[in-house]
Structure formats: structure tokens, C-alpha cells
mmCIF file of C-alpha atoms in Angstrom:
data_model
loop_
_atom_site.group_PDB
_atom_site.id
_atom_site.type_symbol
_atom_site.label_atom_id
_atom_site.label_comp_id
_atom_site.label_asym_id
_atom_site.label_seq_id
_atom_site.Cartn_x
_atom_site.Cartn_y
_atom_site.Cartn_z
ATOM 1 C CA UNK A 411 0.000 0.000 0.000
ATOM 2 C CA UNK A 412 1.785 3.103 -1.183
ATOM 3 C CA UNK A 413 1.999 6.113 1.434
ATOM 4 C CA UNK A 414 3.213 9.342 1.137
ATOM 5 C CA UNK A 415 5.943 9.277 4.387
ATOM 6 C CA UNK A 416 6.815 12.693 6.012
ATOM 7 C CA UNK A 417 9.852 13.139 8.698
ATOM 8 C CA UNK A 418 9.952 14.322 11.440
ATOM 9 C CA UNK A 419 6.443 13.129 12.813
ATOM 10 C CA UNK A 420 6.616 16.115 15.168
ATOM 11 C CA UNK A 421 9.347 18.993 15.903
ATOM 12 C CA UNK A 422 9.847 21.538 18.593
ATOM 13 C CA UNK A 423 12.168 23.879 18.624
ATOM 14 C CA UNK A 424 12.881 27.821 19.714
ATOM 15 C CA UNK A 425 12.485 30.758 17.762
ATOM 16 C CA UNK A 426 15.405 31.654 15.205
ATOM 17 C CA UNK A 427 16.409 28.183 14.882
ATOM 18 C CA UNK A 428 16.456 26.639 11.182
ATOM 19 C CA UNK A 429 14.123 23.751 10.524
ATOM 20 C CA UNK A 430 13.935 21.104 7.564
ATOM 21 C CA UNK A 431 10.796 18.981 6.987
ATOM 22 C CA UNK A 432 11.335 15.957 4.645
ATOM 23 C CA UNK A 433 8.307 14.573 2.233
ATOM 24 C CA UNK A 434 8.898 11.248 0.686
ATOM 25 C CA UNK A 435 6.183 10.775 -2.586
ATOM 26 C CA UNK A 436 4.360 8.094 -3.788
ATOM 27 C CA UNK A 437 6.590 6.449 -6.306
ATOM 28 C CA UNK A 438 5.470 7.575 -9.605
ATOM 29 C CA UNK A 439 3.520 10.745 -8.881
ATOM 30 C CA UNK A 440 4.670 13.770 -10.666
ATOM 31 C CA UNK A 441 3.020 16.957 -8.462
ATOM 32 C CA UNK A 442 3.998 17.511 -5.209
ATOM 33 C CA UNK A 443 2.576 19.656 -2.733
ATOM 34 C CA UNK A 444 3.149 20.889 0.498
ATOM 35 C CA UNK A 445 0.199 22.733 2.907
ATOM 36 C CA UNK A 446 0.282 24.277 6.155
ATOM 37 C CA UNK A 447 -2.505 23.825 8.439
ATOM 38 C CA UNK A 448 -3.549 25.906 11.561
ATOM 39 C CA UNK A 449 -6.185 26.546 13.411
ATOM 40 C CA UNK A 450 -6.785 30.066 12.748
ATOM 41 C CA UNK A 451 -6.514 29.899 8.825
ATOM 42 C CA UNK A 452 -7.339 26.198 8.192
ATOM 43 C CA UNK A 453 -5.566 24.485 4.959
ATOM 44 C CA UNK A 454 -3.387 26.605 2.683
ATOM 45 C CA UNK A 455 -0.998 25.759 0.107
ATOM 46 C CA UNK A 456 2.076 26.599 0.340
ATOM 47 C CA UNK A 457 3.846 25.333 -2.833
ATOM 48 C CA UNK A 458 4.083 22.379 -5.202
ATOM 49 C CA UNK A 459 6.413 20.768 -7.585
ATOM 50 C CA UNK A 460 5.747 19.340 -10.777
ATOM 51 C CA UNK A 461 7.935 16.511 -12.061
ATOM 52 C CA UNK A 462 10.464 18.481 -9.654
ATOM 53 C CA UNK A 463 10.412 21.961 -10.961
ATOM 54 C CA UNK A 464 8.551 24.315 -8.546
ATOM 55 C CA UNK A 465 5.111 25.539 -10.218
ATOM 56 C CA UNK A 466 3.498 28.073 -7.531
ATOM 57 C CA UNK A 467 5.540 29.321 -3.921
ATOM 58 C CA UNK A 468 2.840 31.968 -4.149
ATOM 59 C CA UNK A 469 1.443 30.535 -0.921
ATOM 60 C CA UNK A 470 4.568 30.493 1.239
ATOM 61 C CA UNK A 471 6.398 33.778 3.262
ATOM 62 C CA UNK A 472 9.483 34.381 0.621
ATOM 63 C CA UNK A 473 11.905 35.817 3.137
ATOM 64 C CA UNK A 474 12.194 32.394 5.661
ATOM 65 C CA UNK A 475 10.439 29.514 4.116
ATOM 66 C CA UNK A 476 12.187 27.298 0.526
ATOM 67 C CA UNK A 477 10.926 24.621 -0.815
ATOM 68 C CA UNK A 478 13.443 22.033 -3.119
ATOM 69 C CA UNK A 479 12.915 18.717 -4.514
ATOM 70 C CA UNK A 480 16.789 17.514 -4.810
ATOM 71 C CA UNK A 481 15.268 14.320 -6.450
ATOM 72 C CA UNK A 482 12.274 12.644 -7.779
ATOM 73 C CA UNK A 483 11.737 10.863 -4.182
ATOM 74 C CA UNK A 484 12.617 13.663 -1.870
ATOM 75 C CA UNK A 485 10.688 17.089 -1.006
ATOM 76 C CA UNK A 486 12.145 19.290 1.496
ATOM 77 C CA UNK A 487 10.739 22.593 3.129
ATOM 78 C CA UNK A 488 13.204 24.561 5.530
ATOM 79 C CA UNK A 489 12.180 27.463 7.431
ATOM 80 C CA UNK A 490 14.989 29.654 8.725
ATOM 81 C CA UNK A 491 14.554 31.713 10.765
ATOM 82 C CA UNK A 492 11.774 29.983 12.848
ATOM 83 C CA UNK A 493 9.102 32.215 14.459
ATOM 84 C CA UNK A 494 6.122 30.751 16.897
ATOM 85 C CA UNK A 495 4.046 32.077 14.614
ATOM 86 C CA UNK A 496 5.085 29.179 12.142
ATOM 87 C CA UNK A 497 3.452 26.480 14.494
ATOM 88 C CA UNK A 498 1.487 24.594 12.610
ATOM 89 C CA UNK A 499 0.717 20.787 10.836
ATOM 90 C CA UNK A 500 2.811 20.447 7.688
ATOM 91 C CA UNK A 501 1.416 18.360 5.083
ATOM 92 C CA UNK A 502 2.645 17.132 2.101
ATOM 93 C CA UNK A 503 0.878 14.891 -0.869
ATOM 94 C CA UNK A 504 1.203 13.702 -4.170
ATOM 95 C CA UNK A 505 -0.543 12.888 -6.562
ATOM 96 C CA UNK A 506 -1.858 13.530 -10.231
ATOM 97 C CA UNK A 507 -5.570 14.609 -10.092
ATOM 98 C CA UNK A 508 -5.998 13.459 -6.732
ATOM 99 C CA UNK A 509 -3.457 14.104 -4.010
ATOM 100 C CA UNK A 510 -2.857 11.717 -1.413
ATOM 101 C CA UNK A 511 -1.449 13.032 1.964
ATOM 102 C CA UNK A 512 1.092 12.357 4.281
ATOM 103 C CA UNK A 513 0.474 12.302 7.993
ATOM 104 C CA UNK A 514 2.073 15.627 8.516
ATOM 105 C CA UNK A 515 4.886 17.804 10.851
ATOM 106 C CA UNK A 516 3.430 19.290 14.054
ATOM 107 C CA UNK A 517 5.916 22.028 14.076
ATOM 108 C CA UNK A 518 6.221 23.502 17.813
ATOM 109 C CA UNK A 519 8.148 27.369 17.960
ATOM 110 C CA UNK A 520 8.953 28.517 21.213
ATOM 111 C CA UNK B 281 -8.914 33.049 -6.684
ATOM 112 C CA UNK B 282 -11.453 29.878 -5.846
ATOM 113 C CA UNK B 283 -12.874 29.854 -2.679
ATOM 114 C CA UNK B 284 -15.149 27.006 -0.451
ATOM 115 C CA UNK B 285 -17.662 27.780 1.632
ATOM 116 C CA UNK B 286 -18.639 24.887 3.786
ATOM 117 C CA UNK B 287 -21.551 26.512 5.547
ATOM 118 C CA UNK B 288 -21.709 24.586 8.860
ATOM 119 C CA UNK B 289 -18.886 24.385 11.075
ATOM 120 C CA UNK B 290 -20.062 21.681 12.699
ATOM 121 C CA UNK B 291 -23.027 19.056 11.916
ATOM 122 C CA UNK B 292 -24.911 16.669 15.472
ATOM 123 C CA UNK B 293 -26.279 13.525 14.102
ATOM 124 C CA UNK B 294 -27.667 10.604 15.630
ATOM 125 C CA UNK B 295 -26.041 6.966 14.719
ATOM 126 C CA UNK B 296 -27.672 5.163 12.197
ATOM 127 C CA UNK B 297 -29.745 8.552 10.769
ATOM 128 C CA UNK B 298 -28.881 10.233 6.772
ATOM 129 C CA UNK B 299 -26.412 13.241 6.830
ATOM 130 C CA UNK B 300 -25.528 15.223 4.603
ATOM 131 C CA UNK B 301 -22.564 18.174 4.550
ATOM 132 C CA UNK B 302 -22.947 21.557 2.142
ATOM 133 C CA UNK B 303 -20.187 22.900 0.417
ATOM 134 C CA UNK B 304 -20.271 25.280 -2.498
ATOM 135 C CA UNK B 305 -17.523 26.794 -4.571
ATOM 136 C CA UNK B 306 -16.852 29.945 -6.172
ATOM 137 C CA UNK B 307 -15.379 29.045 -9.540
ATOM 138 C CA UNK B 308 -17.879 29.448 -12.881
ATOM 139 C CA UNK B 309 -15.365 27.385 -15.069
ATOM 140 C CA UNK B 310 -14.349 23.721 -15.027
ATOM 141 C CA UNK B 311 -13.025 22.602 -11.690
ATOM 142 C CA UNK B 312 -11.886 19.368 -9.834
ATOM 143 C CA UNK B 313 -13.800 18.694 -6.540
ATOM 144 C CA UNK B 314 -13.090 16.781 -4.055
ATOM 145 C CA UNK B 315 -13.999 15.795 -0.043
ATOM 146 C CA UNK B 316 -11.419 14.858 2.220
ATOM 147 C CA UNK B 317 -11.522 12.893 5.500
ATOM 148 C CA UNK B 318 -9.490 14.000 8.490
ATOM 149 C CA UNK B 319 -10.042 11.948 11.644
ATOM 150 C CA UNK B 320 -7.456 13.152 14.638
ATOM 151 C CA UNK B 321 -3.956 13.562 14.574
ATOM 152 C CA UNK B 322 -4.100 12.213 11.639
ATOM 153 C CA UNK B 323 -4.139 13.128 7.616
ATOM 154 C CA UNK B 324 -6.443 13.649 5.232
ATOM 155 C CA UNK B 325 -7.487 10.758 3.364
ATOM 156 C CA UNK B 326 -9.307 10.964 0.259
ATOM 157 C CA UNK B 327 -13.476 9.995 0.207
ATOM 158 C CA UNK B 328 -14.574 10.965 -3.035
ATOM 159 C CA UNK B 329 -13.711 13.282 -6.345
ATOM 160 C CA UNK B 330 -15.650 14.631 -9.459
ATOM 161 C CA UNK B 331 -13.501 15.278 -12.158
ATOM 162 C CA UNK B 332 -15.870 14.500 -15.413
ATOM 163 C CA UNK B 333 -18.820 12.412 -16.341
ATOM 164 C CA UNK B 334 -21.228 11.478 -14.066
ATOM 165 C CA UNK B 335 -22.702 14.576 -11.591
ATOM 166 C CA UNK B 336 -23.217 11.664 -8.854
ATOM 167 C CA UNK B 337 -20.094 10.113 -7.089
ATOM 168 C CA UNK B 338 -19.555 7.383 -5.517
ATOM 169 C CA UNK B 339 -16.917 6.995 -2.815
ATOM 170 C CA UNK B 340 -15.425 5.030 0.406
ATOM 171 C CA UNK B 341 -17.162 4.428 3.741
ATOM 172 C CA UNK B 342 -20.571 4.683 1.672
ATOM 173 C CA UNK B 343 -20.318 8.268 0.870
ATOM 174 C CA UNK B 344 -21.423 10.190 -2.460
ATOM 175 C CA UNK B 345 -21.635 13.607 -3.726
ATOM 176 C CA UNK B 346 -23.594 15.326 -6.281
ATOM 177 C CA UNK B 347 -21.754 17.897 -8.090
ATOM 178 C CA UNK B 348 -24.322 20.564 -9.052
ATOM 179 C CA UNK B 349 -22.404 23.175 -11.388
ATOM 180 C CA UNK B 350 -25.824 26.008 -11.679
ATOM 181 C CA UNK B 351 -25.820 26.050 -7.772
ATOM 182 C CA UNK B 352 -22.048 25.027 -7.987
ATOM 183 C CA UNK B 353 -22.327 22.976 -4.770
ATOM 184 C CA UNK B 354 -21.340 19.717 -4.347
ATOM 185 C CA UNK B 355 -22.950 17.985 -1.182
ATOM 186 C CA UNK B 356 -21.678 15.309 0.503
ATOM 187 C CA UNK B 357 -24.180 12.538 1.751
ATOM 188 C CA UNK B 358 -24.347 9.195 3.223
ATOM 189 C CA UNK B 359 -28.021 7.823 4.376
ATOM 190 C CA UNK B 360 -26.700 5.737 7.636
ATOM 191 C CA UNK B 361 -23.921 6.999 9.507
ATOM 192 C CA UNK B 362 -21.590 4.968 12.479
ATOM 193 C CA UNK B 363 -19.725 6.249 15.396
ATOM 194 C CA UNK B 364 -16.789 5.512 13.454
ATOM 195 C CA UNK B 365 -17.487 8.553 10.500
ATOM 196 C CA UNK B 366 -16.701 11.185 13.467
ATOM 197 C CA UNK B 367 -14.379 12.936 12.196
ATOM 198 C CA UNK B 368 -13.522 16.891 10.099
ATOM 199 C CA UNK B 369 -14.645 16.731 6.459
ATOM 200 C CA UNK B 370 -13.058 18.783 3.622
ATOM 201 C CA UNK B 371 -14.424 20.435 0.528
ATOM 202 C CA UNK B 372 -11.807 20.895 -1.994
ATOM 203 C CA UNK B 373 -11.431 22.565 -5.100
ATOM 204 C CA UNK B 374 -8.391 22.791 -7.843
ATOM 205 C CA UNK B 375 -8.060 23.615 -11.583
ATOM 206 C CA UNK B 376 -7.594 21.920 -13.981
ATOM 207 C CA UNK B 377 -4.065 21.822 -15.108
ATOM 208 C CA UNK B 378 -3.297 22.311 -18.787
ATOM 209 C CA UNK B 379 -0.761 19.623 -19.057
ATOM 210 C CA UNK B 380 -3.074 16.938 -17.492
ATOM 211 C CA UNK B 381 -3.174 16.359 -13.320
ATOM 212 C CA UNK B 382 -4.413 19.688 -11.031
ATOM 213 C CA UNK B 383 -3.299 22.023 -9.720
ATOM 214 C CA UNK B 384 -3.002 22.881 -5.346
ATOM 215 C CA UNK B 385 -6.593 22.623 -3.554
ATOM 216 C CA UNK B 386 -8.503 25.098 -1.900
ATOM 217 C CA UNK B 387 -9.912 24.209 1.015
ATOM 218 C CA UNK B 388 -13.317 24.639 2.893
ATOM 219 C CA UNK B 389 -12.559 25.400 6.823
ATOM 220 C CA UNK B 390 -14.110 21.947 7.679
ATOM 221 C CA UNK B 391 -17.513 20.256 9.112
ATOM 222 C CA UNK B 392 -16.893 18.466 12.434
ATOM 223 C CA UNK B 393 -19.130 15.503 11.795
ATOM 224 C CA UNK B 394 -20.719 14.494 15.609
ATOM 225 C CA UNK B 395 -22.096 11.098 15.723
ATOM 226 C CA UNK B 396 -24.356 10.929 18.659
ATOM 227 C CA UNK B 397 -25.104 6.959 19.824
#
């Protein structure tokens, strides 16, 4: 049964402090995405690739958050500087026309 | 830029009675739409999507939709519900992407399904 893993399951760290999130696809799919989820604004997107070459980062806060997919099985998005303001469940998925999702980053600042 | 509307926030029904969840969506041109399960701490899995064809879809755990483009809704409904469909349910829509596939979803801000026994 394919899955779409994510690493870490959860992170907590302090403000100013760099963090990487890792998104492994399903094998196969050529769009990946990555969404933030919070209480206050619900699900946004943040960015996606398509067969690795970033479509739309309109979503995501240019000056501390990237987004790279060094190959066709790894996603990564970093946030550096952290702020506690970026607390929130990262999800990414993959997919085609439908996106399956991974089971997320709780991301903790402090 | 699409938007969602799911209109209640949260939905009390009693085990074993019909619910059904509104959502409607902004876009006048061809869209994808889709509803997405979320039970707790957990991720969203996929129920059902309309991308063509037929207006009524058929999905897992005994849900459908009806995609209704002049009222551009697209309810979600299931006549008997268990304990075990508690859970946050997502209205989603994306475009379609010119070189096949979609693009990112918009989301709906959720219906907290209650399942009273």
C-alpha cells in the first residue's frame, strides 16, 4: 500500500532556529505539494512541484520559508529563521488529479 | 482566486440517521472537486472526487456527492452513519491543469461531523 511518508512526525524547537521537513512521494507521482494547516486559517498551500520543478511558492512567506525537490523521491521545506508564529501541521501529498497526503509535521516554535 | 464555503462548522447527528454536509464553490469554469476525511492527529485521506462524467459520485465508507455546477455545490451525503465517521470533512477545489493532473486545492474550513449513539 503506497503512502506518502513525512519526517519528522513532530518537531519543537525555539524561535530563530532553522528547521527542515522531509516529504517522501508516492513512487510515480509527478506533483507535489506541500500545505500548512492551523487553526486560525485552516488548509493553505504553500507550494508544489511538478515533475520536480517548482510551479506556484505563491502561498509560502518568501523571506524564511524554501521549498526544493533535490530528487524525484525527496521534497524538502526549511524554514529559517523559525518564528512561533510558524506552528502549525505540515502536510505534504502527491498525486496527479488526486493528491494523497502524508500524515504531517506538528511544528512547535517557542 | 477559488474559494469554499462549507456553511456549517459543525453538523450533530444521531447513529444510524442520513447526513448530509454543504459545500459550495466559487469558480464558474471547469473545476476538480473533491472531499477529504481528516479523523485526529491524523491526515487527510481521500473519500470521493468529481472530475468528469457522471454529476453523482460514488466513494469510500458509503459516501457520495452530487456535483451541481448552476448552484455550484457539491454535497456530501451518506443515508446511515456509524460512530466511526466522526471525524472533520473537507471540501476541496483545484483547476484543472493544462498539461493533465491539477493544480493545489482550496480548502473549505471543515464540518466536524458528531455522531451521537
Amino acid at each position: 500500500d503506497a503512502r506518502v511518508t513525512q519526517t519528522p512526525r513532530d518537531k519543537v524547537t525555539e524561535m530563530g532556529q532553522e528547521v527542515t521537513m522531509r516529504c517522501q512521494p508516492i513512487l510515480g507521482h509527478n506533483t507535489v505539494f506541500w500545505y500548512r494547516q492551523t487553526m486560525m486559517q485552516g488548509l493553505e498551500l504553500l507550494a508544489y512541484f511538478r515533475n520536480r520543478a517548482p510551479l506556484d511558492d505563491s502561498g509560502m512567506p518568501k523571506d524564511r520559508f524554501s521549498a526544493e525537490m533535490p530528487d524525484a523521491t525527496l521534497a524538502t521545506l526549511k524554514i529559517q529563521p523559525s518564528e512561533p508564529r510558524d506552528s502549525a501541521v505540515y502536510f505534504c501529498a502527491s498525486g496527479s488529479y488526486e493528491q494523497y497526503f502524508g500524515p504531517g509535521t506538528r511544528l512547535t516554535v517557542t | 482566486a477559488q474559494s469554499v464555503t462549507q456553511l456549517d462548522s459543525q453538523v450533530p447527528v444521531f447513529e444510524e440517521a442520513p447526513v448530509e454536509l454543504r459545500c459550495n464553490y466559487s469558480s464558474s469554469v471547469s473545476v476538480y472537486l473533491f472531499w477529504y476525511v481528516q479523523y485526529p492527529n491524523q491526515g487527510l485521506q481521500l473519500l470521493l472526487k468529481y472530475l468528469s462524467g457522471s454529476t453523482l459520485v460514488k466513494g469510500i465508507n458509503g459516501f457520495e456527492a452530487e456535483f451541481n455546477k448552476s448552484q455550484t455545490s457539491f454535497h456530501l451525503r451518506k443515508p446511515s452513519v456509524h460512530i466511526s465517521d466522526t471525524a472533520e470533512y473537507f471540501c476541496a477545489v483545484s483547476d484543472p491543469y493544462s498539461g493533465g493532473g491539477a493544480d493545489g486545492l482550496t480548502f473549505g474550513k471543515g464540518t466536524h461531523l458528531i455522531i451521537q449513539p
